[in-house]
XYZ file of C-alpha atoms in Angstrom:
652
model
C -14.583 -96.128 23.736
C -11.973 -98.443 25.308
C -12.958 -99.899 28.791
C -9.799 -100.281 29.595
C -5.856 -98.759 28.817
C -2.697 -98.919 30.073
C 0.051 -95.670 30.277
C 3.262 -96.266 29.244
C 4.642 -93.456 31.109
C 5.003 -92.341 34.147
C 5.057 -88.872 36.485
C 2.784 -85.810 36.085
C 1.329 -86.902 32.601
C 0.397 -90.277 33.468
C -1.638 -88.738 36.320
C -3.019 -86.063 33.598
C -4.214 -88.976 30.909
C -5.826 -90.717 34.582
C -7.942 -87.738 35.470
C -9.616 -87.841 31.769
C -9.825 -91.968 31.229
C -11.712 -91.874 35.040
C -14.073 -89.001 34.004
C -14.665 -90.517 30.904
C -15.479 -93.885 32.707
C -12.208 -95.793 31.071
C -10.105 -97.745 33.660
C -6.460 -97.184 33.849
C -3.320 -99.267 33.787
C -0.301 -97.694 35.260
C 3.663 -99.350 35.119
C 6.088 -98.255 37.413
C 9.749 -99.652 37.863
C 11.367 -100.015 41.030
C 11.859 -96.705 42.208
C 8.006 -95.983 41.789
C 6.783 -98.553 43.149
C 5.147 -96.001 45.671
C 4.246 -92.903 43.019
C 1.473 -91.208 42.990
C 0.795 -92.711 38.944
C 0.945 -95.745 40.601
C -1.644 -95.085 43.754
C -4.316 -93.246 41.295
C -4.395 -96.153 38.622
C -7.108 -98.897 38.705
C -4.505 -101.104 38.176
C -0.623 -101.070 38.049
C 2.038 -103.311 36.585
C 5.954 -103.977 37.878
C 7.887 -103.744 34.565
C 11.407 -103.649 35.917
C 14.786 -101.600 37.987
C 14.889 -98.376 38.054
C 16.945 -97.383 34.997
C 14.441 -96.439 31.584
C 16.277 -98.724 29.919
C 15.107 -101.848 32.347
C 12.036 -100.565 32.542
C 10.069 -97.286 30.795
C 11.930 -98.204 27.148
C 11.113 -102.327 27.316
C 8.166 -102.048 25.000
C 8.063 -105.872 25.253
C 7.288 -105.743 29.288
C 4.961 -102.884 28.257
C 2.439 -105.060 25.934
C 3.480 -107.644 28.124
C 1.662 -105.407 30.833
C -0.847 -104.593 28.239
C -2.155 -108.193 27.720
C -1.873 -109.520 32.176
C -4.207 -106.551 32.526
C -6.545 -106.638 29.472
C -6.327 -103.292 28.065
C -7.427 -102.634 25.015
C -5.064 -99.275 24.114
C -1.933 -98.121 25.381
C -1.334 -94.472 25.618
C 2.367 -93.517 25.317
C 2.199 -89.861 27.380
C 5.611 -88.282 26.312
C 8.660 -88.691 26.117
C 10.206 -92.497 26.513
C 8.622 -94.806 23.303
C 5.978 -91.717 22.291
C 7.906 -91.337 19.415
C 9.188 -94.488 18.722
C 7.500 -96.382 15.631
C 8.741 -100.061 16.668
C 7.220 -99.465 19.595
C 4.271 -98.680 17.584
C 4.696 -101.862 15.461
C 5.134 -104.533 18.682
C 1.484 -102.217 20.123
C 0.115 -103.059 17.461
C 1.307 -106.436 16.164
C -0.100 -107.712 19.511
C -3.361 -106.390 19.163
C -3.722 -103.585 20.955
C -4.734 -99.822 19.620
C -1.801 -97.516 19.966
C -3.271 -93.639 21.110
C -1.588 -91.632 19.025
C -0.541 -91.470 15.480
C 0.694 -94.744 13.117
C 4.170 -95.756 12.989
C 4.383 -95.162 9.404
C 3.701 -90.607 9.943
C 5.994 -91.457 13.518
C 8.897 -92.133 10.891
C 8.366 -89.362 8.653
C 8.631 -87.479 11.248
C 10.764 -88.865 13.318
C 14.433 -87.743 11.496
C 14.683 -84.243 11.212
C 16.638 -84.342 8.589
C 14.492 -86.509 6.172
C 11.475 -84.398 7.442
C 12.462 -81.475 6.632
C 13.055 -82.814 3.244
C 9.509 -84.602 3.182
C 8.055 -80.227 4.523
C 9.472 -78.894 1.392
C 8.203 -81.211 -1.299
C 5.248 -80.303 0.405
C 5.299 -77.029 0.356
C 6.498 -75.769 4.072
C 9.366 -73.943 3.990
C 12.287 -74.913 6.014
C 14.737 -72.951 7.623
C 18.121 -73.337 5.533
C 20.826 -76.020 6.287
C 22.200 -79.312 5.806
C 20.008 -81.916 5.779
C 21.889 -84.585 4.238
C 22.401 -88.038 5.138
C 26.501 -87.844 4.477
C 28.198 -87.415 7.894
C 31.942 -87.114 7.155
C 33.380 -84.458 9.311
C 35.172 -82.614 6.462
C 31.667 -82.392 4.247
C 29.393 -81.144 7.461
C 32.347 -78.595 8.014
C 32.566 -77.360 4.680
C 28.210 -77.468 4.891
C 28.837 -75.321 7.768
C 30.526 -72.624 6.244
C 28.420 -72.578 2.559
C 25.681 -72.153 5.701
C 27.803 -68.852 7.329
C 28.221 -69.013 10.842
C 26.908 -69.163 13.321
C 25.364 -71.753 12.713
C 23.610 -74.655 14.648
C 24.427 -78.724 14.899
C 21.437 -80.873 16.168
C 20.779 -84.092 16.745
C 18.366 -85.789 13.679
C 17.011 -87.871 16.026
C 15.401 -86.375 18.687
C 15.278 -82.855 20.755
C 14.927 -81.005 24.055
C 18.445 -79.322 23.428
C 20.162 -82.593 23.721
C 23.151 -83.148 20.883
C 22.648 -79.790 19.899
C 25.610 -77.042 20.154
C 25.498 -73.645 18.501
C 29.085 -72.578 16.870
C 30.528 -69.098 16.522
C 33.540 -70.035 14.685
C 35.427 -72.758 12.453
C 37.862 -73.541 15.162
C 34.919 -74.258 17.226
C 32.627 -77.235 15.032
C 35.460 -79.967 15.246
C 34.517 -79.804 19.438
C 31.260 -79.045 19.045
C 30.272 -82.077 16.507
C 31.580 -84.659 18.308
C 29.761 -83.453 21.741
C 26.477 -83.644 20.230
C 27.276 -86.959 18.595
C 28.333 -88.154 21.823
C 24.749 -86.720 23.564
C 23.129 -87.461 20.724
C 24.310 -91.193 20.779
C 23.306 -91.480 24.455
C 19.828 -89.818 25.010
C 18.551 -91.189 21.368
C 20.742 -93.976 20.122
C 22.077 -92.216 16.942
C 25.074 -89.411 16.503
C 23.886 -88.514 12.889
C 23.476 -84.798 12.152
C 22.091 -81.626 10.722
C 23.471 -78.342 10.372
C 21.189 -75.191 10.464
C 21.463 -71.677 9.819
C 21.861 -70.033 13.581
C 18.805 -67.282 13.446
C 19.925 -64.344 15.309
C 16.839 -63.378 17.017
C 14.822 -67.028 16.939
C 11.177 -67.414 18.452
C 9.958 -70.645 19.152
C 6.786 -70.764 18.059
C 4.115 -74.251 17.307
C 1.031 -75.221 15.929
C -0.801 -77.434 17.578
C -2.610 -80.153 15.460
C -5.460 -82.742 15.548
C -6.513 -84.974 12.512
C -8.650 -88.235 12.872
C -8.881 -91.485 10.564
C -11.330 -89.486 8.601
C -8.806 -87.708 6.568
C -10.041 -84.171 9.090
C -6.994 -82.092 10.387
C -7.458 -78.797 12.443
C -5.193 -76.555 14.220
C -6.045 -74.961 17.655
C -4.471 -72.403 17.123
C -0.478 -71.137 18.491
C 2.359 -71.463 21.452
C 5.143 -69.629 21.925
C 8.018 -71.914 23.807
C 10.674 -69.065 23.145
C 11.832 -68.905 27.309
C 14.259 -71.447 26.819
C 17.715 -72.395 28.817
C 19.627 -74.792 27.597
C 17.603 -75.720 24.537
C 15.001 -76.295 27.335
C 11.930 -75.125 27.145
C 10.899 -73.048 30.919
C 7.929 -70.515 30.458
C 5.387 -71.132 27.340
C 1.910 -68.978 26.358
C -0.526 -69.146 24.277
C -1.621 -67.237 22.121
C 2.059 -66.330 20.703
C 2.358 -62.204 21.894
C 2.717 -60.123 19.321
C 1.422 -62.265 16.800
C -0.190 -61.094 13.367
C -3.322 -62.480 11.345
C -1.293 -62.709 8.779
C 1.526 -64.281 10.443
C -0.902 -66.450 12.236
C -2.810 -67.757 9.131
C 0.286 -68.291 7.409
C 1.470 -70.895 9.977
C -1.558 -72.483 10.975
C -1.873 -73.405 7.515
C 1.223 -74.658 6.933
C 0.998 -76.573 9.528
C -2.034 -77.871 8.971
C -0.776 -78.929 5.049
C 2.506 -80.796 7.317
C 0.445 -82.919 9.105
C -2.008 -83.902 6.175
C 1.136 -84.729 3.691
C 1.417 -87.541 6.012
C -1.470 -88.662 6.755
C -1.845 -87.400 10.162
C -4.419 -88.869 13.027
C -4.147 -87.795 16.587
C -2.538 -85.366 18.639
C 0.684 -83.610 17.202
C 2.676 -80.182 17.183
C 4.592 -78.754 14.230
C 7.406 -76.751 15.605
C 8.244 -74.027 13.656
C 11.278 -71.063 14.025
C 10.202 -67.402 13.839
C 13.047 -64.486 12.390
C 11.729 -61.858 15.210
C 14.768 -59.274 14.356
C 11.890 -57.125 12.550
C 8.678 -58.281 13.819
C 6.555 -60.870 13.590
C 6.332 -61.299 9.958
C 4.566 -64.142 7.287
C 7.841 -64.657 5.319
C 9.938 -65.269 8.454
C 9.275 -68.259 9.824
C 10.695 -72.051 8.668
C 9.691 -75.425 9.840
C 12.224 -77.080 12.165
C 10.318 -80.358 13.283
C 7.221 -82.003 14.643
C 6.406 -83.512 17.281
C 4.729 -86.897 17.114
C 2.880 -86.824 20.123
C 0.758 -84.748 22.801
C 3.512 -81.891 24.175
C 4.420 -81.214 27.826
C 2.940 -77.675 27.396
C -0.446 -78.486 26.572
C -2.039 -77.511 29.064
C -1.764 -73.852 28.140
C -3.652 -74.781 24.527
C -6.436 -76.483 26.171
C -6.990 -73.472 28.202
C -7.489 -70.928 25.387
C -9.259 -73.352 23.421
C -11.655 -75.015 26.139
C -10.708 -78.496 24.682
C -9.489 -81.619 26.673
C -6.747 -82.849 24.398
C -6.212 -86.399 25.627
C -9.865 -86.943 25.400
C -9.667 -85.780 21.865
C -6.938 -88.695 22.010
C -8.591 -91.322 23.604
C -11.913 -90.969 21.143
C -9.623 -90.155 17.606
C -7.967 -93.769 18.986
C -11.391 -95.558 19.566
C -12.603 -94.847 15.889
C -14.612 -91.737 16.153
C -14.339 -88.208 14.204
C -12.818 -84.842 15.625
C -14.814 -83.470 18.162
C -14.961 -80.412 16.497
C -14.607 -79.065 13.724
C -12.075 -75.486 12.641
C -14.890 -72.881 12.671
C -15.918 -74.178 16.221
C -12.041 -73.935 17.587
C -11.794 -70.274 19.371
C -9.018 -68.725 21.244
C -10.487 -67.062 24.558
C -7.747 -64.954 26.732
C -3.782 -65.917 27.473
C -2.307 -69.102 29.605
C 1.083 -69.590 30.769
C 3.135 -72.665 31.850
C 5.767 -72.608 34.526
C 7.776 -75.982 34.206
C 9.326 -76.596 37.769
C 12.010 -78.751 38.183
C 14.561 -79.426 41.027
C 17.709 -77.723 39.389
C 19.997 -75.024 41.024
C 19.496 -72.185 38.528
C 22.629 -70.579 39.829
C 24.717 -73.506 38.804
C 24.043 -73.413 35.396
C 20.303 -75.301 35.760
C 22.310 -78.315 36.663
C 19.727 -80.961 38.228
C 19.072 -81.698 41.774
C 17.590 -85.044 43.946
C 16.345 -84.665 47.192
C 13.172 -85.885 49.226
C 10.874 -83.028 48.704
C 9.643 -82.393 52.544
C 7.180 -79.801 52.400
C 5.482 -79.558 49.049
C 2.507 -76.419 48.712
C 1.159 -74.903 46.030
C -1.503 -71.632 46.055
C -5.007 -72.171 46.712
C -6.207 -69.376 45.197
C -5.374 -66.857 41.394
C -7.023 -63.018 41.859
C -10.047 -62.645 40.651
C -11.238 -64.015 37.125
C -8.196 -66.139 36.457
C -7.567 -69.736 36.923
C -5.002 -72.103 37.833
C -4.244 -75.347 36.993
C -1.339 -77.902 38.488
C -0.009 -80.879 36.616
C 2.080 -83.249 38.636
C 3.160 -86.130 39.892
C 4.524 -85.745 42.936
C 3.540 -85.120 46.681
C 4.881 -84.345 49.431
C 7.629 -87.519 50.884
C 8.695 -88.244 47.231
C 12.033 -88.386 46.414
C 13.312 -86.691 43.168
C 15.897 -89.535 41.673
C 18.334 -89.263 39.358
C 16.660 -91.934 36.811
C 14.318 -89.459 35.606
C 13.402 -85.798 34.762
C 13.397 -83.876 37.668
C 9.962 -82.153 36.712
C 7.899 -81.410 39.883
C 5.133 -79.596 38.479
C 3.640 -77.463 36.352
C 1.834 -74.562 37.446
C -0.421 -73.404 34.446
C -2.781 -70.342 35.235
C -4.861 -68.665 32.238
C -7.050 -64.497 32.785
C -8.299 -62.580 30.392
C -5.999 -61.161 28.381
C -1.874 -61.357 29.163
C -1.778 -59.031 31.551
C -3.675 -60.728 33.591
C -2.142 -64.080 32.568
C 1.416 -62.995 34.085
C -0.050 -61.283 37.098
C -1.819 -64.993 37.739
C 1.411 -66.486 37.429
C 3.596 -64.142 39.396
C 1.578 -64.198 42.523
C 1.080 -67.982 42.098
C 4.364 -68.283 41.810
C 5.645 -66.573 44.944
C 2.704 -68.917 46.956
C 4.115 -72.252 45.586
C 6.293 -73.720 48.945
C 9.008 -76.311 48.226
C 11.855 -77.510 50.582
C 14.097 -80.656 50.109
C 15.720 -80.117 47.061
C 17.181 -77.398 44.883
C 14.349 -75.966 42.675
C 13.912 -72.809 39.882
C 10.559 -71.055 41.614
C 12.972 -68.307 42.402
C 14.157 -68.318 38.485
C 11.128 -68.666 36.831
C 9.571 -65.300 39.044
C 12.413 -63.544 37.823
C 11.927 -64.371 34.130
C 8.081 -63.550 35.014
C 8.736 -60.148 36.558
C 11.432 -58.904 33.446
C 10.715 -56.200 31.378
C 11.310 -57.691 28.525
C 9.120 -60.893 28.915
C 6.166 -58.469 30.621
C 6.698 -56.628 27.198
C 6.522 -59.863 24.786
C 9.487 -59.423 24.177
C 10.861 -62.409 24.005
C 13.110 -64.824 21.883
C 15.187 -67.932 22.571
C 18.096 -66.031 23.660
C 16.340 -63.843 26.043
C 16.681 -66.070 29.528
C 20.825 -66.553 28.060
C 21.197 -62.728 28.280
C 20.030 -61.678 31.363
C 20.911 -65.033 33.074
C 23.010 -63.642 35.854
C 19.927 -61.215 37.025
C 17.404 -64.201 36.707
C 19.322 -66.699 38.612
C 20.582 -64.150 41.609
C 19.217 -65.118 44.554
C 19.556 -62.084 47.234
C 21.187 -62.807 50.753
C 18.667 -63.551 53.224
C 17.884 -60.584 55.374
C 18.270 -60.512 58.916
C 14.462 -61.207 59.145
C 14.643 -64.529 57.440
C 17.493 -65.558 59.267
C 15.867 -64.759 62.472
C 12.727 -66.580 61.860
C 14.848 -69.698 61.063
C 16.810 -69.579 63.913
C 13.081 -68.733 65.555
C 11.861 -71.900 63.971
C 15.647 -74.329 64.723
C 15.496 -73.152 68.686
C 12.487 -75.470 68.452
C 13.454 -78.502 66.334
C 14.846 -80.712 69.358
C 11.488 -80.291 71.005
C 8.223 -81.423 68.910
C 7.753 -82.216 65.339
C 7.958 -80.684 62.141
C 4.047 -80.445 62.331
C 3.823 -78.526 65.265
C 3.862 -74.974 65.690
C 7.889 -74.135 66.418
C 7.187 -70.933 68.319
C 5.241 -72.640 71.597
C 8.864 -74.487 72.369
C 9.921 -71.643 74.196
C 7.062 -70.547 76.004
C 7.837 -71.611 79.905
C 8.342 -70.428 83.373
C 11.766 -68.494 83.893
C 11.945 -66.605 87.312
C 14.471 -63.714 86.910
C 14.720 -63.462 83.308
C 13.246 -64.344 79.913
C 13.768 -68.436 78.449
C 16.617 -67.832 76.186
C 17.718 -70.895 73.626
C 21.514 -70.771 72.236
C 20.956 -71.531 68.297
C 23.383 -72.707 65.634
C 22.347 -72.231 61.385
C 24.475 -72.594 58.428
C 23.666 -70.938 55.080
C 25.926 -72.127 52.273
C 29.221 -71.041 53.915
C 27.718 -69.280 56.422
C 27.754 -70.564 60.365
C 24.870 -68.154 61.981
C 25.063 -67.831 66.288
C 21.999 -66.667 67.164
C 20.019 -66.345 71.069
C 16.400 -66.712 70.986
C 14.515 -66.045 74.104
C 10.553 -65.320 74.718
C 9.770 -61.799 76.192
C 6.635 -61.804 78.689
C 4.379 -59.822 76.404
C 4.401 -62.976 73.800
C 7.243 -61.398 71.416
C 10.403 -63.374 70.657
C 14.081 -61.775 70.341
C 16.640 -63.425 68.602
C 19.670 -61.704 68.883
C 22.015 -62.527 65.533
C 25.902 -63.114 65.170
C 28.349 -62.055 63.147
C 27.843 -61.393 59.738
C 24.268 -59.684 60.534
C 24.917 -58.194 64.495
C 21.278 -57.248 64.916
C 18.958 -57.717 66.962
C 15.035 -58.653 66.379
C 11.302 -58.755 67.603
C 9.572 -61.226 66.266
C 5.259 -61.537 66.658
C 4.357 -63.981 63.768
C 5.541 -67.333 62.035
C 6.673 -66.263 58.603
C 5.836 -68.459 56.112
C 8.392 -71.879 56.409
C 9.249 -75.213 56.724
C 11.095 -77.817 58.863
C 12.610 -80.753 57.476
C 15.235 -83.094 58.911
C 18.201 -81.476 60.116
C 17.219 -78.190 58.118
C 14.462 -74.707 58.119
C 12.895 -73.139 54.857
C 11.832 -69.607 55.092
C 9.605 -68.348 52.025
C 9.911 -64.651 50.789
C 8.019 -64.746 48.207
C 9.250 -67.259 44.938
C 12.509 -68.084 46.956
C 13.200 -70.831 49.616
C 15.954 -70.059 52.055
C 16.849 -73.398 53.232
C 19.106 -73.244 56.331
C 20.611 -76.069 58.138
C 20.663 -76.758 61.480
C 23.392 -79.285 62.786
C 22.620 -81.659 65.883
C 24.575 -79.882 68.853
C 25.372 -83.575 70.007
C 27.189 -84.602 66.683
C 30.427 -83.908 66.142
C 31.230 -81.751 63.416
C 32.218 -83.067 60.123
C 35.120 -80.776 59.650
C 36.746 -82.543 56.450
C 35.629 -80.485 53.559
C 36.335 -80.528 49.838
C 38.171 -77.424 50.099
C 40.042 -76.783 46.679
C 42.118 -79.398 46.638
C 39.880 -82.016 45.298
C 36.889 -81.535 42.721
C 33.267 -82.984 43.954
C 30.425 -84.005 41.442
C 27.656 -81.702 41.450
C 24.727 -84.419 40.795
C 25.039 -88.061 40.270
C 26.203 -88.777 36.685
C 28.393 -91.135 34.755
C 31.897 -90.105 33.663
C 31.181 -90.130 30.192
C 34.483 -88.534 29.061
C 38.200 -88.569 30.539
C 40.361 -85.472 29.136
C 43.021 -85.657 31.636
C 45.853 -87.949 33.322
C 47.330 -89.103 36.499
C 50.138 -86.641 36.925
C 49.139 -84.272 34.634
C 49.993 -80.569 35.021
C 46.911 -78.369 33.586
C 45.713 -75.191 33.678
C 42.536 -73.175 34.898
C 39.542 -73.919 32.929
C 41.095 -76.690 31.336
C 37.987 -79.291 30.710
C 39.105 -82.377 32.836
C 36.246 -84.593 31.866
C 32.829 -84.687 30.915
C 30.285 -85.978 33.265
C 26.829 -86.983 31.401
C 23.395 -86.832 33.858
C 20.199 -86.665 32.826
C 20.845 -87.675 29.246
C 22.840 -84.110 28.978
C 26.632 -83.258 29.283
C 28.219 -80.912 31.823
C 31.996 -79.928 32.005
C 34.621 -79.975 34.577
C 36.946 -77.791 34.610
C 39.988 -77.015 36.542
C 39.429 -74.240 39.334
C 42.887 -73.588 39.002
C 46.714 -74.299 37.925
C 47.878 -77.429 39.204
C 48.684 -80.940 39.254
C 46.737 -84.122 38.632
C 47.249 -86.526 41.499
C 43.642 -88.432 40.998
C 41.564 -88.914 38.417
C 37.595 -90.118 38.324
C 37.856 -93.239 35.538
C 35.417 -93.282 32.599
C 32.578 -95.138 32.850
C 32.201 -94.746 36.528
C 28.771 -94.510 38.289
C 29.528 -91.772 40.904
C 27.135 -89.578 43.190
C 26.240 -86.177 44.359
C 29.298 -84.903 46.017
C 31.634 -88.068 44.666
C 35.524 -86.641 44.241
C 35.808 -86.596 40.542
C 39.387 -84.954 41.004
C 42.090 -84.495 42.905
C 44.798 -82.194 42.582
C 48.557 -82.470 43.957
C 49.082 -80.811 47.348
C 52.084 -78.619 45.802
C 49.210 -77.019 44.140
C 48.340 -74.743 46.556
C 52.228 -74.098 48.410
């Protein structure tokens, strides 16, 4: 076994690898960029090495710097985690050429599966079923459009060099093909440095079911059953589970045999995942699944497999990479119970899942789960850490296990309702709504479920009068004490003829709220709310809440209602964006400008494309008008930057 390994990654996966390595007595070296100097994974590792500025292209994607760090610290092997360089065969060559062990598959295996089109041709030869489509080398638009017509609409354009929904477009009609192809190519180029695509038939009711495989250098390959990752938004996974609901013995046998066959076809060693698309329009059938791609690394969702098989896949990675055989044979790997993983992101579900930034002023996960269930939290952040625009906005993975799907689902819902995060917009309410969705609860899932139910899943009810009153009560003591002290005690005091009272102002969204808070002699508090609430409530106990600079967040189930608390001594900012300008919804790069100064535009017309976290977001006109100013291509903007300003006469 290795004495010391370097982890060429960050965040929760780096922390995950460190925990297993520590249990096995293996020392760890973390790497970090400027933005991650104080990150959790840096503090957890035995050593840490700085590898450059915050942008990934200058740090975590610099194989030379990572190898140099391994040389400087005396590491014997490098664990790539997932993302970044984990599936880059050139990096594997760099690592091995420098004399280190790469904790993962060979460069040859990664190359064999790295490009979707070539991988599908290889799988066809190996007898693994592949989805109908065009996987050829020619990339002329006329040819691709012709192939799309042959396949039959709707079709899916996919970047051949990557995944995660980047460089992917669904096309319903031939007239939309050219525009969708251009967008997919731009996004693929930005994310993977390769704008080549493939075109496939879009399956009407697709299920995304994948099989965890593991091989060693002695030719042994096993599977650890399947995971269902059909709950997706924008082609990115949200809640994963194992085993797949409704899985039949016939389909499981066919799918796991195909997965092992695929891994053996490339002499695979290490952890890998064979992803299949399944046509669920007529139930799960053994002849209605097709190979999509292979992820030649550990998956984000690997904990659900660990929970239902009782394995530590990171331990298996270390053992196999150090030259040992697989710890278990196929007959020794059994399924037990059911597990879910919910990905908690800093994102605004109500705004199309736009990534968010912010400081995690309050971060609290549940302490307990229902009897008979278990839970684990995979995270790379702590209270006080910042969610930056440089990296993936994941905050944590909440993983639960129960004796069956219903028990696990109940544990998931309860755990999400007890999770408290303040300081950034997060998706916990959306995740809880999805877990409670009737179709999802019944196991009737497919990749279009979230899209069909999106409005209901992302709708957050307005705060009740009780929630507003609780926020006002907490805010009434904001200027008198530290956030960690009891906010209710600040109203205690002596008044000769009347109860102590304090006037408090709050802001929720566009609403300005005025409240009068007073303490009664019996210890209760009365909060009188002005319009639009117009009510007076008596409160006795403190609800779940967090106070952070200039804000109060009140938690109700999985929803966190955040109220701004204006500083009464500061002059209010009267300058608002108004309808005469469009602002950046998040930090990003102005990738493409599609209108010009002085041009008359109509409502809904695309004006520019903002790239943030390697995804493209179209900024469209909110009304008819004439453009007075517009951002320039290549401009790096921050959250709230004015991108488009309309001429005043547009609203005359």
